[in-house]
Coordinates of C-alpha atoms in Angstrom, one line a residue:
M1 CA 129.7 7.1 94.9
E2 CA 131.1 7.2 98.3
L3 CA 132.5 10.6 97.7
S4 CA 129.3 11.9 96.3
V5 CA 127.4 10.2 99.2
N6 CA 129.9 11.8 101.6
A7 CA 129.6 15.1 99.9
S8 CA 125.9 14.9 99.9
T9 CA 125.9 13.9 103.5
T10 CA 128.4 16.6 104.3
I11 CA 126.4 19.4 102.9
P12 CA 123.4 19.2 105.2
F13 CA 125.7 19.2 108.2
T14 CA 127.9 21.9 107.0
F15 CA 125.3 24.7 106.8
P16 CA 123.9 24.2 110.3
I17 CA 127.5 24.1 111.7
T18 CA 128.5 27.3 109.7
F19 CA 125.4 29.5 110.0
T20 CA 123.7 28.6 113.2
P21 CA 126.1 30.8 115.3
L22 CA 125.3 33.8 113.0
R23 CA 121.6 33.2 113.3
L24 CA 122.0 32.8 117.0
G25 CA 124.0 36.0 117.3
L26 CA 121.6 38.0 115.3
G27 CA 118.7 36.6 117.3
L28 CA 120.4 37.5 120.5
R29 CA 121.2 41.0 119.2
L30 CA 117.5 41.5 118.2
R31 CA 116.3 40.2 121.5
G32 CA 118.8 42.5 123.2
M33 CA 117.7 45.5 121.2
A34 CA 114.0 44.7 122.0
L35 CA 114.9 44.3 125.6
G36 CA 116.8 47.6 125.6
L37 CA 113.9 49.4 123.8
S38 CA 111.5 48.0 126.3
Q39 CA 113.7 49.1 129.2
I40 CA 114.0 52.6 127.6
E41 CA 110.2 52.7 127.2
A42 CA 109.8 51.6 130.8
I43 CA 112.2 54.3 132.0
W44 CA 110.5 56.9 129.8
R45 CA 107.1 55.9 131.2
L46 CA 108.4 56.2 134.7
V47 CA 110.1 59.6 134.2
R48 CA 107.0 60.8 132.3
R49 CA 104.7 59.7 135.1
K50 CA 106.8 60.8 138.0
A51 CA 108.5 64.0 136.7
I52 CA 107.1 65.3 133.4
A53 CA 103.4 64.7 134.0
P54 CA 103.3 66.6 137.4
L55 CA 105.2 69.6 135.9
L56 CA 103.1 69.6 132.8
R57 CA 99.9 69.4 134.9
L58 CA 101.1 72.3 137.1
A59 CA 101.9 74.3 134.0
L60 CA 98.5 73.5 132.6
I61 CA 96.7 74.6 135.8
V62 CA 98.6 77.9 135.8
C63 CA 98.0 78.5 132.1
L64 CA 94.3 77.7 132.4
A65 CA 94.0 80.1 135.4
M66 CA 95.8 82.8 133.4
S67 CA 93.5 82.3 130.4
V68 CA 90.4 82.7 132.7
L69 CA 91.8 85.9 134.0
L70 CA 92.4 87.1 130.4
L71 CA 89.0 86.1 129.3
I72 CA 87.3 88.0 132.2
D73 CA 89.3 91.1 131.4
I74 CA 88.6 91.0 127.7
A75 CA 84.9 90.3 128.3
A76 CA 84.6 93.2 130.7
M77 CA 86.3 95.6 128.3
G78 CA 84.2 94.4 125.4
A79 CA 81.0 94.9 127.3
I80 CA 82.1 98.4 128.3
S81 CA 83.1 99.2 124.7
L82 CA 79.8 98.0 123.3
A83 CA 77.8 99.9 126.0
V84 CA 79.6 103.1 125.1
K85 CA 78.9 102.6 121.4
F86 CA 75.1 101.7 121.7
L87 CA 74.4 104.3 124.5
R88 CA 76.3 106.9 122.5
R89 CA 78.4 107.9 125.5
R90 CA 80.8 110.0 123.4
P91 CA 83.5 112.1 125.2
D92 CA 81.7 115.4 124.2
K93 CA 78.7 114.2 126.2
R94 CA 80.7 113.1 129.3
Y95 CA 82.8 116.3 129.4
K96 CA 82.3 119.9 128.8
W97 CA 83.2 120.7 125.2
E98 CA 82.7 123.9 123.2
P99 CA 83.9 124.3 119.6
I100 CA 86.5 126.9 118.8
T101 CA 85.1 128.7 115.8
I102 CA 87.7 130.3 113.6
T103 CA 86.7 131.4 110.1
I104 CA 89.2 129.8 107.8
S105 CA 88.9 132.6 105.3
A106 CA 89.7 135.3 107.9
D107 CA 93.1 136.1 109.0
L108 CA 94.1 133.7 111.8
E109 CA 96.2 136.3 113.5
Q110 CA 93.1 138.4 114.1
A111 CA 91.2 135.4 115.4
S112 CA 93.5 135.2 118.4
L113 CA 92.3 138.6 119.5
A114 CA 88.7 137.6 119.5
Y115 CA 89.1 134.2 121.3
P116 CA 91.1 133.2 124.4
T117 CA 93.0 130.8 122.2
P118 CA 95.7 128.9 124.2
M119 CA 99.3 128.6 123.1
V120 CA 100.1 125.2 121.6
L121 CA 103.4 123.5 121.0
V122 CA 103.6 120.8 118.3
Q123 CA 106.5 118.4 118.7
I124 CA 107.7 116.1 116.0
P125 CA 110.6 113.8 117.1
M126 CA 112.4 112.1 114.3
Y127 CA 115.5 110.0 113.6
N128 CA 116.8 109.5 110.1
E129 CA 113.2 109.7 108.7
K130 CA 114.1 110.3 105.1
E131 CA 111.0 108.7 103.7
V132 CA 108.4 110.5 105.8
Y133 CA 109.7 113.8 107.3
K134 CA 107.8 115.9 104.7
L135 CA 104.5 114.2 105.6
S136 CA 104.5 115.0 109.3
I137 CA 106.0 118.5 108.9
G138 CA 103.6 119.5 106.2
A139 CA 100.6 118.1 108.1
A140 CA 101.7 120.0 111.3
C141 CA 102.1 123.2 109.4
G142 CA 98.6 122.8 108.0
L143 CA 96.9 122.7 111.4
S144 CA 94.2 125.3 111.7
W145 CA 95.3 127.5 114.6
P146 CA 96.2 131.2 115.0
S147 CA 99.8 131.4 113.7
D148 CA 100.9 133.5 116.7
R149 CA 99.5 130.9 119.1
I150 CA 101.3 127.9 117.8
F151 CA 104.9 126.7 117.6
I152 CA 106.0 123.7 115.6
Q153 CA 109.1 122.1 116.9
V154 CA 111.0 119.5 114.8
L155 CA 113.3 117.5 117.1
D156 CA 115.8 115.9 114.8
D157 CA 118.1 113.2 116.3
S158 CA 119.2 112.0 112.9
T159 CA 122.8 110.7 112.5
D160 CA 122.7 110.9 108.7
P161 CA 124.0 114.3 107.6
T162 CA 122.1 114.1 104.4
V163 CA 118.8 113.5 106.2
K164 CA 119.5 116.3 108.6
D165 CA 120.1 118.7 105.8
L166 CA 116.9 117.7 104.1
V167 CA 114.8 118.1 107.3
Q168 CA 116.4 121.5 108.0
L169 CA 115.7 122.7 104.5
E170 CA 112.0 121.6 104.8
C171 CA 111.7 123.6 108.0
K172 CA 113.2 126.7 106.3
I173 CA 110.7 126.4 103.5
W174 CA 107.8 126.4 105.9
A175 CA 109.3 129.2 107.9
S176 CA 109.5 131.3 104.8
K177 CA 105.8 130.8 104.5
G178 CA 105.2 132.4 107.9
K179 CA 105.1 129.4 110.1
N180 CA 106.6 129.4 113.6
I181 CA 108.6 126.3 113.0
F182 CA 111.9 125.5 114.8
Y183 CA 114.5 123.0 113.8
E184 CA 116.2 121.6 117.0
V185 CA 119.1 119.2 117.2
R186 CA 121.1 117.7 120.1
D187 CA 124.7 116.8 120.6
N188 CA 123.8 113.2 121.5
R189 CA 120.8 110.8 121.6
K190 CA 120.7 110.4 125.3
G191 CA 117.3 109.2 126.3
Y192 CA 116.2 108.6 122.7
K193 CA 112.7 109.9 122.1
A194 CA 112.1 110.8 125.8
G195 CA 115.3 112.8 125.8
A196 CA 114.4 114.7 122.7
L197 CA 111.0 115.6 124.0
K198 CA 112.4 116.6 127.3
K199 CA 115.0 118.8 125.7
G200 CA 112.4 120.4 123.5
M201 CA 110.4 121.5 126.5
E202 CA 113.3 123.5 127.8
Y203 CA 113.3 126.2 125.0
S204 CA 111.9 129.6 126.0
Y205 CA 109.2 129.6 123.3
A206 CA 108.0 126.1 124.5
Q207 CA 107.7 127.3 128.1
K208 CA 105.1 129.9 126.9
C209 CA 102.7 127.2 125.8
D210 CA 99.8 125.7 127.6
F211 CA 99.4 122.4 125.7
V212 CA 101.7 120.2 123.6
A213 CA 100.6 118.0 120.7
I214 CA 103.0 115.1 119.8
F215 CA 103.2 113.4 116.4
D216 CA 105.7 110.8 115.3
A217 CA 107.4 111.4 112.0
D218 CA 104.9 109.3 110.0
F219 CA 101.8 110.8 111.5
Q220 CA 99.6 113.2 109.5
P221 CA 96.9 115.0 111.5
E222 CA 94.0 116.6 109.8
S223 CA 93.8 120.4 109.8
D224 CA 91.1 120.4 112.4
F225 CA 92.9 118.2 114.9
L226 CA 93.6 120.9 117.4
M227 CA 90.1 122.4 117.0
R228 CA 88.6 119.0 118.0
T229 CA 90.9 118.0 120.8
V230 CA 92.1 121.2 122.6
P231 CA 88.6 122.2 123.8
F232 CA 88.5 119.2 126.2
L233 CA 91.6 120.6 127.9
M234 CA 90.4 124.2 127.8
H235 CA 87.0 123.5 129.5
N236 CA 88.0 120.6 131.8
P237 CA 90.9 121.5 134.1
K238 CA 91.3 117.9 135.5
I239 CA 92.0 116.5 132.0
G240 CA 95.7 116.0 131.3
L241 CA 95.7 114.1 128.0
V242 CA 93.5 113.8 124.9
Q243 CA 94.3 110.8 122.8
A244 CA 93.2 110.5 119.2
R245 CA 92.8 107.2 117.2
W246 CA 95.3 106.0 114.7
Q247 CA 94.2 105.5 111.1
F248 CA 96.4 103.6 108.7
V249 CA 97.6 104.6 105.2
N250 CA 98.7 101.0 104.3
P251 CA 96.4 98.5 106.0
N252 CA 96.2 96.4 102.9
E253 CA 99.9 96.5 102.0
C254 CA 100.3 92.8 102.9
L255 CA 98.8 90.1 105.1
M256 CA 101.0 91.3 108.1
T257 CA 99.6 94.8 107.9
R258 CA 96.1 93.5 107.8
I259 CA 96.7 91.5 110.9
Q260 CA 98.2 94.6 112.6
R261 CA 95.2 96.6 111.7
M262 CA 93.0 94.0 113.5
T263 CA 95.1 94.1 116.6
L264 CA 95.4 97.9 116.8
D265 CA 91.7 98.5 115.9
Y266 CA 90.8 96.3 118.9
H267 CA 93.3 98.2 121.1
F268 CA 91.7 101.6 120.3
K269 CA 88.1 100.6 120.0
V270 CA 88.0 98.4 123.1
E271 CA 91.0 98.9 125.4
Q272 CA 91.4 102.6 125.1
E273 CA 87.6 103.2 125.0
A274 CA 87.0 101.1 128.1
G275 CA 89.8 102.7 130.1
S276 CA 88.7 106.2 129.1
S277 CA 85.1 105.6 129.9
V278 CA 85.4 103.9 133.3
F279 CA 88.7 104.9 134.9
S280 CA 89.6 108.0 132.8
F281 CA 92.9 106.3 132.3
F282 CA 94.7 104.5 129.5
G283 CA 98.2 104.2 128.2
F284 CA 99.3 107.2 126.1
N285 CA 100.2 105.9 122.6
G286 CA 103.2 108.2 122.3
T287 CA 101.8 110.1 119.4
A288 CA 98.5 111.7 118.1
G289 CA 97.8 113.1 121.5
V290 CA 97.6 116.5 123.2
W291 CA 99.0 116.9 126.7
R292 CA 98.4 119.7 129.3
I293 CA 102.0 120.8 129.9
S294 CA 101.3 121.4 133.6
A295 CA 100.3 117.7 133.9
I296 CA 103.6 116.6 132.3
N297 CA 105.5 118.8 134.7
E298 CA 103.6 117.7 137.8
A299 CA 104.2 114.0 136.8
G300 CA 107.9 114.6 136.7
G301 CA 108.4 115.2 133.0
W302 CA 109.7 112.7 130.5
K303 CA 111.9 109.9 131.7
D304 CA 114.0 107.5 129.7
R305 CA 114.2 104.6 132.2
T306 CA 112.2 102.3 129.9
T307 CA 111.5 102.0 126.2
V308 CA 107.9 103.0 126.8
E309 CA 108.4 106.6 127.9
D310 CA 104.8 107.4 126.8
M311 CA 103.3 104.8 129.1
D312 CA 105.6 105.8 131.9
L313 CA 104.5 109.4 131.8
A314 CA 100.8 108.4 131.6
V315 CA 101.0 106.2 134.7
R316 CA 102.8 108.9 136.7
A317 CA 100.2 111.5 135.6
C318 CA 97.4 109.1 136.6
L319 CA 98.9 108.7 140.0
K320 CA 98.8 112.5 140.4
G321 CA 95.0 112.4 139.8
W322 CA 95.0 113.6 136.1
Q323 CA 92.2 112.3 133.9
F324 CA 92.6 111.1 130.3
V325 CA 90.1 111.2 127.4
Y326 CA 90.1 109.0 124.3
V327 CA 88.4 110.6 121.3
G328 CA 87.9 107.9 118.8
D329 CA 86.2 110.2 116.3
V330 CA 89.4 112.1 115.7
K331 CA 91.7 110.0 113.5
V332 CA 95.3 110.6 112.5
K333 CA 96.9 108.9 109.5
S334 CA 100.0 106.8 110.1
E335 CA 102.0 104.0 108.7
L336 CA 102.0 100.4 109.8
P337 CA 105.4 98.5 109.8
S338 CA 105.3 96.4 106.6
T339 CA 108.5 94.5 107.0
L340 CA 108.9 91.7 109.6
K341 CA 112.1 93.1 110.9
A342 CA 110.6 96.5 111.7
Y343 CA 107.5 94.9 113.3
R344 CA 109.6 92.6 115.5
N345 CA 111.7 95.5 116.7
Q346 CA 108.6 97.5 117.4
Q347 CA 106.9 94.7 119.3
H348 CA 110.0 94.0 121.4
R349 CA 110.2 97.7 122.4
W350 CA 106.5 97.9 123.3
T351 CA 106.3 94.5 125.2
C352 CA 109.7 94.6 127.0
G353 CA 109.2 98.3 128.0
A354 CA 105.7 97.7 129.4
A355 CA 106.9 94.7 131.5
N356 CA 109.9 96.6 132.7
L357 CA 107.7 99.6 133.7
F358 CA 105.5 97.2 135.7
R359 CA 108.5 96.0 137.6
K360 CA 109.7 99.6 138.3
M361 CA 106.3 101.2 139.2
S362 CA 104.4 98.5 141.1
K363 CA 105.6 99.7 144.5
E364 CA 105.0 103.3 143.6
I365 CA 101.4 102.5 142.6
L366 CA 100.8 100.6 145.8
V367 CA 102.0 103.3 148.2
T368 CA 100.5 106.4 146.5
R369 CA 97.7 108.1 148.3
E370 CA 96.5 110.4 145.6
V371 CA 94.3 107.9 143.8
S372 CA 91.5 105.6 144.8
I373 CA 92.0 101.9 145.7
W374 CA 90.0 101.0 142.6
R375 CA 92.3 102.9 140.3
K376 CA 95.3 101.2 141.9
V377 CA 93.7 97.7 141.3
Y378 CA 92.9 98.6 137.7
L379 CA 96.5 99.8 137.1
L380 CA 98.2 96.8 138.8
Y381 CA 95.8 94.0 137.9
S382 CA 94.1 94.8 134.6
F383 CA 96.3 97.3 132.9
F384 CA 99.7 95.8 133.8
F385 CA 99.4 92.2 135.1
V386 CA 96.8 90.8 132.8
R387 CA 97.4 92.8 129.6
K388 CA 101.2 93.3 129.7
V389 CA 102.3 90.1 131.3
V390 CA 99.6 87.4 131.4
A391 CA 98.4 88.0 127.8
H392 CA 101.8 87.4 126.3
L393 CA 102.8 84.4 128.6
V394 CA 99.6 82.4 128.3
T395 CA 99.4 82.7 124.6
F396 CA 102.8 81.1 124.1
F397 CA 103.0 78.6 126.9
L398 CA 99.4 77.3 126.7
Y399 CA 98.8 77.1 122.9
C400 CA 102.4 76.6 121.7
V401 CA 103.9 74.5 124.5
V402 CA 101.5 72.9 126.9
V403 CA 98.9 71.7 124.3
P404 CA 101.6 70.3 121.9
V405 CA 103.5 68.6 124.7
S406 CA 100.3 67.1 126.2
V407 CA 100.1 64.8 123.1
L408 CA 103.4 63.2 124.2
V409 CA 102.2 62.8 127.8
P410 CA 98.9 60.9 127.9
E411 CA 98.7 61.2 131.7
V412 CA 97.8 64.9 131.2
S413 CA 94.8 65.9 129.2
V414 CA 93.8 69.5 128.4
P415 CA 90.1 70.1 129.1
V416 CA 88.1 71.1 126.0
W417 CA 87.0 74.4 127.6
G418 CA 90.6 75.4 128.0
V419 CA 91.7 74.4 124.5
A420 CA 88.6 75.4 122.5
Y421 CA 85.9 77.4 124.4
I422 CA 88.1 80.0 126.0
P423 CA 90.3 80.8 123.0
T424 CA 87.3 80.8 120.7
T425 CA 85.5 83.3 123.0
I426 CA 88.6 85.5 123.2
T427 CA 89.0 85.5 119.5
L428 CA 85.3 86.4 118.9
L429 CA 85.6 89.2 121.4
N430 CA 88.6 90.5 119.6
A431 CA 86.8 90.4 116.3
I432 CA 83.4 91.7 117.4
R433 CA 84.4 95.4 116.9
N434 CA 85.9 94.8 113.5
P435 CA 83.5 92.3 111.7
R436 CA 84.6 93.3 108.2
L437 CA 87.9 91.6 108.8
I438 CA 86.6 88.5 110.4
H439 CA 87.7 86.3 107.4
F440 CA 91.3 87.1 108.4
I441 CA 90.8 85.6 111.9
P442 CA 92.6 82.2 111.1
F443 CA 95.7 84.0 109.9
W444 CA 95.5 86.4 112.8
I445 CA 95.4 83.5 115.3
L446 CA 98.4 81.7 113.7
F447 CA 100.5 84.8 113.3
E448 CA 99.8 86.1 116.8
N449 CA 100.8 82.7 118.2
V450 CA 104.1 82.8 116.4
M451 CA 104.7 86.4 117.6
S452 CA 103.8 85.3 121.1
M453 CA 107.2 83.6 121.4
H454 CA 108.9 86.9 120.5
R455 CA 106.7 88.8 123.0
M456 CA 107.1 86.2 125.7
K457 CA 110.9 86.6 125.5
A458 CA 110.5 90.4 125.6
T459 CA 108.2 90.2 128.6
L460 CA 110.7 88.1 130.6
I461 CA 113.5 90.4 129.6
G462 CA 111.6 93.3 130.9
L463 CA 110.5 91.7 134.1
F464 CA 114.0 90.5 135.0
E465 CA 115.9 93.4 133.4
T466 CA 118.2 91.3 131.3
G467 CA 119.7 91.4 127.8
R468 CA 118.0 93.9 125.5
V469 CA 115.9 95.5 128.2
N470 CA 116.7 99.1 127.1
E471 CA 117.3 98.5 123.4
W472 CA 115.7 101.2 121.3
V473 CA 115.3 100.6 117.6
V474 CA 113.3 103.1 115.6
T475 CA 110.6 101.5 113.6
E476 CA 111.5 101.7 109.9
K477 CA 109.1 103.6 107.7
L478 CA 108.7 103.3 103.9
G479 CA 106.8 106.5 103.3
E480 CA 105.9 107.0 99.6
A481 CA 106.8 103.3 99.0
V482 CA 103.6 102.2 100.7
S483 CA 101.5 104.1 98.1
T484 CA 102.3 101.5 95.4
K485 CA 99.5 99.0 94.7
P486 CA 99.8 96.0 97.0
E487 CA 100.0 92.5 95.7
P488 CA 97.4 90.1 97.1
Q489 CA 99.6 87.3 98.5
I490 CA 99.8 85.1 101.5
L491 CA 103.5 84.2 101.4
E492 CA 105.5 87.4 100.9
K493 CA 108.8 87.7 99.1
P494 CA 111.7 87.8 101.6
S495 CA 113.4 91.2 101.6
F496 CA 116.9 90.1 102.8
G497 CA 119.5 87.5 102.0
L498 CA 119.1 83.9 103.3
R499 CA 121.3 84.5 106.4
A500 CA 119.7 87.8 107.3
R501 CA 116.1 86.6 107.0
I502 CA 116.3 83.1 108.7
K503 CA 115.3 82.9 112.3
L504 CA 116.5 79.7 113.8
S505 CA 114.4 79.9 116.9
E506 CA 111.2 79.9 114.9
I507 CA 112.4 77.1 112.6
G508 CA 113.5 75.0 115.5
F509 CA 110.1 75.5 117.2
A510 CA 108.4 74.5 113.9
V511 CA 110.3 71.2 113.9
F512 CA 109.2 70.6 117.5
L513 CA 105.6 71.3 116.7
F514 CA 105.8 69.1 113.6
F515 CA 107.1 66.2 115.7
C516 CA 104.3 66.7 118.2
A517 CA 101.7 66.8 115.5
C518 CA 103.0 63.5 113.9
C519 CA 102.9 61.8 117.3
D520 CA 99.3 62.9 117.8
L521 CA 98.3 61.8 114.3
F522 CA 99.7 58.3 114.6
F523 CA 99.4 57.6 118.3
G524 CA 97.1 60.2 119.8
G525 CA 93.4 60.0 120.5
N526 CA 92.4 63.5 119.7
Y527 CA 92.6 65.9 116.8
Y528 CA 95.1 68.4 118.1
F529 CA 97.4 67.5 115.2
V530 CA 95.2 69.6 112.8
Y531 CA 96.0 72.8 114.8
I532 CA 99.6 71.8 115.6
Y533 CA 100.4 71.2 112.0
L534 CA 99.0 74.6 111.0
Q535 CA 100.9 76.3 113.8
S536 CA 104.1 74.4 112.7
I537 CA 103.8 75.7 109.2
S538 CA 103.2 79.2 110.5
F539 CA 106.4 79.1 112.6
L540 CA 108.3 77.8 109.6
V541 CA 107.0 80.5 107.2
V542 CA 108.0 83.2 109.7
G543 CA 111.3 81.5 110.4
L544 CA 112.1 81.6 106.7
G545 CA 111.2 85.2 106.4
Y546 CA 108.2 84.8 104.1
V547 CA 106.2 87.4 106.0
G548 CA 105.9 91.2 105.3
K549 CA 106.4 93.4 102.4
Y550 CA 109.2 92.9 99.9
V551 CA 111.6 95.8 99.9
S552 CA 114.1 95.9 97.1
N553 CA 117.7 96.5 98.1
S554 CA 118.6 98.0 94.8

């Protein structure tokens, strides 16, 4: 009994003696962890309040100021565009224009005797354009113009011998039909497109011409293109360029081409129209336009110092006092990039080149004495600073960085007018000239925000002349492949292997946005998480390559 009593009396004292140190140690550890977490939280609050919040507040102020500048510019262009439309201020009413009447059934050689028809050079630069070379050459050879007053020049920089043979054979076929078509090649690709166009102007037959029409390899002008554009140059000696509008053969190929159509329709209907109507200036689109050759020569000819040789020439011609006309009624069929890789390369070239040209020409624009102060302001402020720099930077930093980060920093709040009213107004102004596609606006917003990261990097590369500043990648065309019936789909089948299609920067940014959205959902006091979640998904979709047309590698 004593043993049992001792045992029974031992047991209650044994457990406290054995487990109390463990409990005490665990409690101390938990208290230590809690104290450490509270200290970390206190340090985070201090750093957030003293360092992060002021920087974020400054970034917010700068972004809001830039968004206001962008809104004012877009609103002004939209008002001008609508006024031109409703007042019917077409180019043929603002400038002298008389039709060139050539009876199609008559011999075009005889027509040149009856009319002072100018000599026209048609240039078609191309590089390994196996899918589309027949389209552009055939369309150029089908232009209605006296055959003894037109020269068609195919500038082939192809490096693929098979493609070169095919293009040369196509030129020979048209030459056998009586067309003045010339197949020209170079020993190198120096200057890329600008170098090819410059070299093409040096041939003796080219120097006989008064005007030059330029078409990229996928562009197909209608037969009356020259009849409708050249008269502006013939009867208005101050006009140096007539630009036609792009029309697309594959706008419904996939969701990405639909979004591109919305963006480019706005560019032509609003930006080009407004610039042409008020300042008689806009950026040459590099194709589907007719230049007065003397304007090119006076401006200094083609230069290859940037990847936007077309804009470079246009700005230099503008500084010499030449006027430009945009003719929206004349449309030229072309192909939209339908693969994400091709579209990204194109956007990098356009965005980086424009920013780099701004860097190179700002001083020249300021010191020139041949144009008015208002045209200088328009060039430097509206054309370059707001549209080529601010538009790309504010889209990314405000809507993809500042707004998401603000949910982690409660000391900084984004005003509702900056996060809702201004972007909504800008979106509506972008859609007002294309109401039939307004149901694609949500996809347009999300995709453009994703692309803003790509354009932001390209803008900074161009401004600071680093990295891929002079990288020229020809936009891939699919030609006849785009004629197949498109499949209605939101997520597109990826066209490359896993390693080739994945873009780590977009995926990483998707993870960041997802974290911000979760923090806002569980701890925030607003509804930003709805937008941030959607934007996170968009970055992830693009990062995984599920955007654009599927192209079989077989």
